[in-house]
Amino acid sequence: MIDIHSHILPGVDDGASTMEEAVSMAKLAVNEGITKIIATPHHQNGTFFNRKQDILERIKELNYMLQRENISLEVLPGQETRIYGSLLDDFEKGDILSLNHTNYLFVELPSGHVPRYTEQLLFEMQLKGLTPIIVHPERNAEVMKNPEKILKLVKKGALTQLTAGSLTGHFGKRIQKLSIQLIEANCTHFIASDVHNTSTRSFHMRESISKVHKEFGSETVYYFQENAELLVQGQSIYKQEPSKIGYKKFLGVF
Ligand SMILES: [Fe+2]
């Protein structure tokens, strides 16, 4: 299994603080059945700045340590960039790192709202041949109030990634319901851990797969796992036509 979103890189953000902690997270990842993990440190979120070159160097160090410890987990490069006006200029400058050097790029919305310029920026990214992936839309306050915001962005070519813990109820019932609705409406394409530590923000990948299997069956489990594989190889992922959110099982929740 591949986990495309993690804060396993030590000492760079609010994820693993030391190399020891990163190694503990790596061992837990292997226990979860994860063989490859993309390290996606926060960038431009108001607190953390992790530019492309710094991330690449630190990933080499972590992979070296994991090999030395005989842990069969490969760490791939990535970045979780908060949306900001000059994101594309900084991409041109070489500060922004795509996922495993593909054309897929993580974009994080602020937790409270969806900025007005989001649609335009995501469009411009696609004009440059990049595919934006909005991370954990189910945890954005404006999307929670109005899930149609995400439907609109997905219809215009953006992809989205759910957090495993959202599906398992670790962020509460409402976020769990919205996560399931987003899958039902074909508005999400990946499930990833967004792991920050081994306790309060752990992987929950296996548990989330069980949940998807229970709600949607093995084909949907396969869809998410296959999409993560295709992403790291830089290939086109599976998508289905998005439909209106909330029309099925949870009709009337919002
Ligand atoms: Fe994250």
XYZ file of C-alpha atoms and ligand atoms in Angstrom, residues 5 7 42 80 136 194 196, ligand 1:
8
model
C 0.402 12.207 2.591
C 4.537 14.343 8.114
C 3.854 21.823 5.415
C 1.836 20.131 1.373
C -8.613 16.877 3.228
C -1.759 12.701 6.911
C 1.730 13.513 12.254
Fe -0.802 17.219 6.112
